Amino acid sequence: MYGRRMNLHPRWKGGLTSLQKIIRNMPEYKFWRKYVFQKDYFLCQMCKRKGGRLNADHLIPFSAIIQMYSIKSANDARKCHF
């Protein structure tokens, strides 16, 4: 019953998933993210704080990376060697 009414919600966009969400759920992204945290000893590269809510894309925002490398799909993201 709930699934039938989703399209009545004012923010419903037809079941589309954002490109950022698709990329962030890819195994390659999760591997890269873990690698970045381990490489930097779980330290923020801006403020040198350890642990907490770290972002692997702190120096360059994720949205900027997508734009800089003209990533339009998951396949484009897989080919990108950032």
Tab-separated table of N, CA, C and O in Angstrom:
chain	number	residue	atom	x	y	z
A	1	MET	N	0.819	-1.196	0.000
A	1	MET	CA	0.000	0.000	0.000
A	1	MET	C	0.867	1.266	0.000
A	1	MET	O	0.620	2.178	-0.734
A	2	TYR	N	1.936	1.281	0.833
A	2	TYR	CA	2.776	2.472	0.920
A	2	TYR	C	3.417	2.811	-0.420
A	2	TYR	O	3.457	3.964	-0.809
A	3	GLY	N	3.928	1.812	-1.131
A	3	GLY	CA	4.596	2.029	-2.404
A	3	GLY	C	3.729	2.719	-3.430
A	3	GLY	O	4.206	3.477	-4.257
A	4	ARG	N	2.467	2.491	-3.388
A	4	ARG	CA	1.557	3.111	-4.359
A	4	ARG	C	1.377	4.607	-4.107
A	4	ARG	O	1.080	5.355	-5.014
A	5	ARG	N	1.559	5.040	-2.878
A	5	ARG	CA	1.321	6.443	-2.553
A	5	ARG	C	2.578	7.300	-2.619
A	5	ARG	O	2.506	8.501	-2.467
A	6	MET	N	3.741	6.693	-2.845
A	6	MET	CA	4.984	7.460	-2.871
A	6	MET	C	4.943	8.534	-3.951
A	6	MET	O	5.438	9.629	-3.758
A	7	ASN	N	4.339	8.209	-5.089
A	7	ASN	CA	4.309	9.179	-6.181
A	7	ASN	C	3.410	10.366	-5.882
A	7	ASN	O	3.412	11.339	-6.628
A	8	LEU	N	2.670	10.343	-4.803
A	8	LEU	CA	1.837	11.478	-4.423
A	8	LEU	C	2.604	12.500	-3.583
A	8	LEU	O	2.139	13.616	-3.401
A	9	HIS	N	3.758	12.123	-3.083
A	9	HIS	CA	4.559	13.040	-2.272
A	9	HIS	C	5.112	14.147	-3.167
A	9	HIS	O	5.566	13.896	-4.282
A	10	PRO	N	5.082	15.410	-2.708
A	10	PRO	CA	5.534	16.537	-3.548
A	10	PRO	C	7.000	16.454	-3.975
A	10	PRO	O	7.372	17.035	-4.987
A	11	ARG	N	7.849	15.730	-3.236
A	11	ARG	CA	9.267	15.635	-3.606
A	11	ARG	C	9.587	14.368	-4.396
A	11	ARG	O	10.747	14.109	-4.702
A	12	TRP	N	8.608	13.573	-4.743
A	12	TRP	CA	8.811	12.336	-5.495
A	12	TRP	C	9.341	12.660	-6.884
A	12	TRP	O	8.817	13.519	-7.585
A	13	LYS	N	10.402	11.982	-7.300
A	13	LYS	CA	11.013	12.232	-8.603
A	13	LYS	C	11.059	10.967	-9.444
A	13	LYS	O	11.947	10.786	-10.252
A	14	GLY	N	10.118	10.070	-9.209
A	14	GLY	CA	10.038	8.876	-10.034
A	14	GLY	C	11.031	7.794	-9.680
A	14	GLY	O	11.399	6.995	-10.512
A	15	GLY	N	11.498	7.743	-8.444
A	15	GLY	CA	12.406	6.691	-8.022
A	15	GLY	C	13.837	6.882	-8.482
A	15	GLY	O	14.601	5.929	-8.556
A	16	LEU	N	14.237	8.095	-8.802
A	16	LEU	CA	15.602	8.366	-9.256
A	16	LEU	C	16.568	8.373	-8.071
A	16	LEU	O	16.251	8.876	-7.008
A	17	THR	N	17.738	7.821	-8.265
A	17	THR	CA	18.790	7.850	-7.258
A	17	THR	C	19.872	8.785	-7.769
A	17	THR	O	20.277	8.698	-8.926
A	18	SER	N	20.336	9.680	-6.901
A	18	SER	CA	21.349	10.643	-7.331
A	18	SER	C	22.650	9.929	-7.688
A	18	SER	O	22.973	8.865	-7.138
A	19	LEU	N	23.396	10.519	-8.590
A	19	LEU	CA	24.677	9.958	-9.022
A	19	LEU	C	25.621	9.838	-7.830
A	19	LEU	O	26.328	8.835	-7.696
A	20	GLN	N	25.633	10.831	-6.959
A	20	GLN	CA	26.515	10.781	-5.790
A	20	GLN	C	26.190	9.578	-4.913
A	20	GLN	O	27.095	8.896	-4.432
A	21	LYS	N	24.915	9.310	-4.711
A	21	LYS	CA	24.511	8.176	-3.879
A	21	LYS	C	24.901	6.853	-4.538
A	21	LYS	O	25.377	5.933	-3.871
A	22	ILE	N	24.732	6.766	-5.854
A	22	ILE	CA	25.122	5.553	-6.585
A	22	ILE	C	26.620	5.308	-6.425
A	22	ILE	O	27.054	4.199	-6.117
A	23	ILE	N	27.423	6.358	-6.616
A	23	ILE	CA	28.883	6.221	-6.511
A	23	ILE	C	29.290	5.855	-5.089
A	23	ILE	O	30.124	4.979	-4.872
A	24	ARG	N	28.695	6.513	-4.099
A	24	ARG	CA	29.060	6.248	-2.701
A	24	ARG	C	28.710	4.823	-2.265
A	24	ARG	O	29.271	4.325	-1.298
A	25	ASN	N	27.813	4.160	-2.966
A	25	ASN	CA	27.446	2.787	-2.634
A	25	ASN	C	28.241	1.750	-3.427
A	25	ASN	O	28.072	0.550	-3.213
A	26	MET	N	29.117	2.191	-4.310
A	26	MET	CA	29.927	1.268	-5.109
A	26	MET	C	31.054	0.681	-4.258
A	26	MET	O	31.633	1.385	-3.424
A	27	PRO	N	31.380	-0.606	-4.455
A	27	PRO	CA	32.484	-1.210	-3.691
A	27	PRO	C	33.813	-0.479	-3.892
A	27	PRO	O	34.594	-0.347	-2.951
A	28	GLU	N	34.060	0.029	-5.092
A	28	GLU	CA	35.306	0.751	-5.371
A	28	GLU	C	35.413	2.014	-4.511
A	28	GLU	O	36.498	2.345	-4.016
A	29	TYR	N	34.300	2.719	-4.339
A	29	TYR	CA	34.303	3.931	-3.518
A	29	TYR	C	34.584	3.574	-2.065
A	29	TYR	O	35.386	4.229	-1.394
A	30	LYS	N	33.930	2.522	-1.582
A	30	LYS	CA	34.121	2.118	-0.189
A	30	LYS	C	35.564	1.695	0.074
A	30	LYS	O	36.133	2.026	1.114
A	31	PHE	N	36.188	1.014	-0.890
A	31	PHE	CA	37.594	0.626	-0.772
A	31	PHE	C	38.480	1.869	-0.745
A	31	PHE	O	39.375	1.994	0.093
A	32	TRP	N	38.233	2.814	-1.658
A	32	TRP	CA	39.017	4.055	-1.732
A	32	TRP	C	38.900	4.839	-0.429
A	32	TRP	O	39.896	5.309	0.121
A	33	ARG	N	37.670	4.938	0.083
A	33	ARG	CA	37.419	5.696	1.313
A	33	ARG	C	38.194	5.087	2.483
A	33	ARG	O	38.858	5.791	3.241
A	34	LYS	N	38.148	3.766	2.621
A	34	LYS	CA	38.872	3.080	3.691
A	34	LYS	C	40.374	3.297	3.532
A	34	LYS	O	41.079	3.560	4.516
A	35	TYR	N	40.862	3.221	2.293
A	35	TYR	CA	42.278	3.434	2.019
A	35	TYR	C	42.713	4.842	2.442
A	35	TYR	O	43.756	5.021	3.083
A	36	VAL	N	41.905	5.840	2.094
A	36	VAL	CA	42.237	7.235	2.428
A	36	VAL	C	42.321	7.413	3.939
A	36	VAL	O	43.266	8.015	4.460
A	37	PHE	N	41.369	6.877	4.684
A	37	PHE	CA	41.386	7.013	6.144
A	37	PHE	C	42.611	6.325	6.744
A	37	PHE	O	43.262	6.883	7.627
A	38	GLN	N	42.927	5.131	6.265
A	38	GLN	CA	44.087	4.418	6.799
A	38	GLN	C	45.386	5.141	6.454
A	38	GLN	O	46.281	5.258	7.294
A	39	LYS	N	45.482	5.632	5.222
A	39	LYS	CA	46.687	6.343	4.777
A	39	LYS	C	46.945	7.582	5.631
A	39	LYS	O	48.082	7.899	5.970
A	40	ASP	N	45.878	8.274	6.013
A	40	ASP	CA	46.002	9.512	6.791
A	40	ASP	C	45.893	9.278	8.297
A	40	ASP	O	45.743	10.235	9.054
A	41	TYR	N	45.955	8.008	8.721
A	41	TYR	CA	45.875	7.656	10.137
A	41	TYR	C	44.613	8.213	10.808
A	41	TYR	O	44.633	8.622	11.962
A	42	PHE	N	43.528	8.262	10.047
A	42	PHE	CA	42.232	8.736	10.531
A	42	PHE	C	42.304	10.157	11.087
A	42	PHE	O	41.607	10.521	12.015
A	43	LEU	N	43.183	10.979	10.490
A	43	LEU	CA	43.314	12.388	10.856
A	43	LEU	C	42.687	13.256	9.778
A	43	LEU	O	42.899	13.026	8.581
A	44	CYS	N	41.954	14.284	10.187
A	44	CYS	CA	41.434	15.270	9.241
A	44	CYS	C	42.621	16.028	8.663
A	44	CYS	O	43.485	16.505	9.403
A	45	GLN	N	42.698	16.141	7.362
A	45	GLN	CA	43.827	16.798	6.724
A	45	GLN	C	43.753	18.318	6.812
A	45	GLN	O	44.736	18.997	6.553
A	46	MET	N	42.610	18.837	7.225
A	46	MET	CA	42.469	20.291	7.384
A	46	MET	C	42.821	20.719	8.813
A	46	MET	O	43.650	21.583	9.009
A	47	CYS	N	42.162	20.096	9.806
A	47	CYS	CA	42.322	20.547	11.194
A	47	CYS	C	43.146	19.581	12.046
A	47	CYS	O	43.399	19.856	13.209
A	48	LYS	N	43.549	18.445	11.465
A	48	LYS	CA	44.360	17.423	12.142
A	48	LYS	C	43.626	16.755	13.312
A	48	LYS	O	44.249	16.142	14.169
A	49	ARG	N	42.309	16.863	13.362
A	49	ARG	CA	41.521	16.184	14.394
A	49	ARG	C	41.469	14.693	14.068
A	49	ARG	O	41.360	14.304	12.922
A	50	LYS	N	41.541	13.852	15.086
A	50	LYS	CA	41.536	12.407	14.884
A	50	LYS	C	40.139	11.853	15.132
A	50	LYS	O	39.484	12.197	16.102
A	51	GLY	N	39.698	10.970	14.223
A	51	GLY	CA	38.408	10.287	14.381
A	51	GLY	C	37.220	11.209	14.181
A	51	GLY	O	37.311	12.240	13.534
A	52	GLY	N	36.085	10.807	14.740
A	52	GLY	CA	34.871	11.598	14.588
A	52	GLY	C	34.246	11.370	13.221
A	52	GLY	O	34.414	10.325	12.602
A	53	ARG	N	33.570	12.367	12.728
A	53	ARG	CA	32.902	12.280	11.426
A	53	ARG	C	33.827	12.811	10.343
A	53	ARG	O	33.727	13.964	9.939
A	54	LEU	N	34.733	11.989	9.898
A	54	LEU	CA	35.687	12.383	8.869
A	54	LEU	C	35.079	12.249	7.484
A	54	LEU	O	34.211	11.414	7.253
A	55	ASN	N	35.556	13.063	6.576
A	55	ASN	CA	35.171	12.975	5.174
A	55	ASN	C	36.410	12.679	4.357
A	55	ASN	O	37.411	13.372	4.484
A	56	ALA	N	36.316	11.665	3.516
A	56	ALA	CA	37.454	11.323	2.657
A	56	ALA	C	37.684	12.400	1.606
A	56	ALA	O	38.755	12.501	1.040
A	57	ASP	N	36.687	13.208	1.340
A	57	ASP	CA	36.785	14.241	0.310
A	57	ASP	C	36.917	15.632	0.927
A	57	ASP	O	36.506	16.610	0.353
A	58	HIS	N	37.518	15.735	2.100
A	58	HIS	CA	37.563	16.985	2.836
A	58	HIS	C	38.310	18.093	2.088
A	58	HIS	O	37.894	19.243	2.096
A	59	LEU	N	39.421	17.765	1.420
A	59	LEU	CA	40.197	18.792	0.727
A	59	LEU	C	39.511	19.253	-0.557
A	59	LEU	O	39.521	20.428	-0.890
A	60	ILE	N	38.946	18.315	-1.290
A	60	ILE	CA	38.182	18.640	-2.497
A	60	ILE	C	36.801	18.014	-2.323
A	60	ILE	O	36.698	16.798	-2.197
A	61	PRO	N	35.745	18.813	-2.298
A	61	PRO	CA	34.405	18.253	-2.111
A	61	PRO	C	34.054	17.228	-3.191
A	61	PRO	O	34.458	17.358	-4.349
A	62	PHE	N	33.293	16.209	-2.784
A	62	PHE	CA	32.903	15.132	-3.680
A	62	PHE	C	32.201	15.671	-4.918
A	62	PHE	O	32.465	15.237	-6.038
A	63	SER	N	31.334	16.651	-4.729
A	63	SER	CA	30.614	17.233	-5.872
A	63	SER	C	31.580	17.911	-6.843
A	63	SER	O	31.385	17.864	-8.059
A	64	ALA	N	32.653	18.515	-6.331
A	64	ALA	CA	33.653	19.151	-7.199
A	64	ALA	C	34.438	18.108	-7.986
A	64	ALA	O	34.773	18.328	-9.147
A	65	ILE	N	34.721	16.962	-7.359
A	65	ILE	CA	35.436	15.881	-8.048
A	65	ILE	C	34.591	15.385	-9.218
A	65	ILE	O	35.104	15.196	-10.327
A	66	ILE	N	33.298	15.198	-8.979
A	66	ILE	CA	32.400	14.745	-10.042
A	66	ILE	C	32.402	15.743	-11.196
A	66	ILE	O	32.450	15.363	-12.363
A	67	GLN	N	32.381	17.013	-10.861
A	67	GLN	CA	32.363	18.061	-11.892
A	67	GLN	C	33.712	18.160	-12.616
A	67	GLN	O	33.761	18.233	-13.844
A	68	MET	N	34.818	18.138	-11.861
A	68	MET	CA	36.160	18.281	-12.444
A	68	MET	C	36.467	17.184	-13.459
A	68	MET	O	37.110	17.440	-14.476
A	69	TYR	N	36.019	15.972	-13.164
A	69	TYR	CA	36.317	14.835	-14.031
A	69	TYR	C	35.160	14.477	-14.951
A	69	TYR	O	35.183	13.432	-15.590
A	70	SER	N	34.161	15.350	-15.031
A	70	SER	CA	32.999	15.159	-15.913
A	70	SER	C	32.371	13.776	-15.760
A	70	SER	O	32.087	13.100	-16.739
A	71	ILE	N	32.165	13.365	-14.528
A	71	ILE	CA	31.582	12.054	-14.245
A	71	ILE	C	30.069	12.153	-14.394
A	71	ILE	O	29.419	12.932	-13.709
A	72	LYS	N	29.535	11.368	-15.312
A	72	LYS	CA	28.096	11.399	-15.596
A	72	LYS	C	27.407	10.079	-15.252
A	72	LYS	O	26.190	9.989	-15.291
A	73	SER	N	28.193	9.027	-14.963
A	73	SER	CA	27.605	7.719	-14.682
A	73	SER	C	28.536	6.927	-13.762
A	73	SER	O	29.679	7.313	-13.528
A	74	ALA	N	28.036	5.787	-13.291
A	74	ALA	CA	28.853	4.908	-12.459
A	74	ALA	C	30.052	4.381	-13.248
A	74	ALA	O	31.140	4.244	-12.698
A	75	ASN	N	29.871	4.130	-14.528
A	75	ASN	CA	30.989	3.666	-15.364
A	75	ASN	C	32.067	4.733	-15.481
A	75	ASN	O	33.259	4.417	-15.467
A	76	ASP	N	31.666	5.994	-15.628
A	76	ASP	CA	32.644	7.087	-15.652
A	76	ASP	C	33.427	7.121	-14.346
A	76	ASP	O	34.643	7.337	-14.344
A	77	ALA	N	32.733	6.911	-13.232
A	77	ALA	CA	33.387	6.931	-11.922
A	77	ALA	C	34.393	5.790	-11.811
A	77	ALA	O	35.480	5.964	-11.259
A	78	ARG	N	34.052	4.623	-12.336
A	78	ARG	CA	34.958	3.472	-12.287
A	78	ARG	C	36.236	3.735	-13.090
A	78	ARG	O	37.316	3.273	-12.725
A	79	LYS	N	36.119	4.486	-14.169
A	79	LYS	CA	37.278	4.786	-15.025
A	79	LYS	C	38.154	5.892	-14.459
A	79	LYS	O	39.304	6.033	-14.865
A	80	CYS	N	37.602	6.689	-13.550
A	80	CYS	CA	38.325	7.833	-12.998
A	80	CYS	C	39.406	7.361	-12.033
A	80	CYS	O	39.162	6.549	-11.151
A	81	HIS	N	40.608	7.873	-12.216
A	81	HIS	CA	41.724	7.532	-11.326
A	81	HIS	C	42.137	8.782	-10.583
A	81	HIS	O	43.180	9.363	-10.827
A	82	PHE	N	41.301	9.214	-9.682
A	82	PHE	CA	41.499	10.429	-8.906
A	82	PHE	C	42.581	10.219	-7.890
A	82	PHE	O	42.757	9.278	-7.258
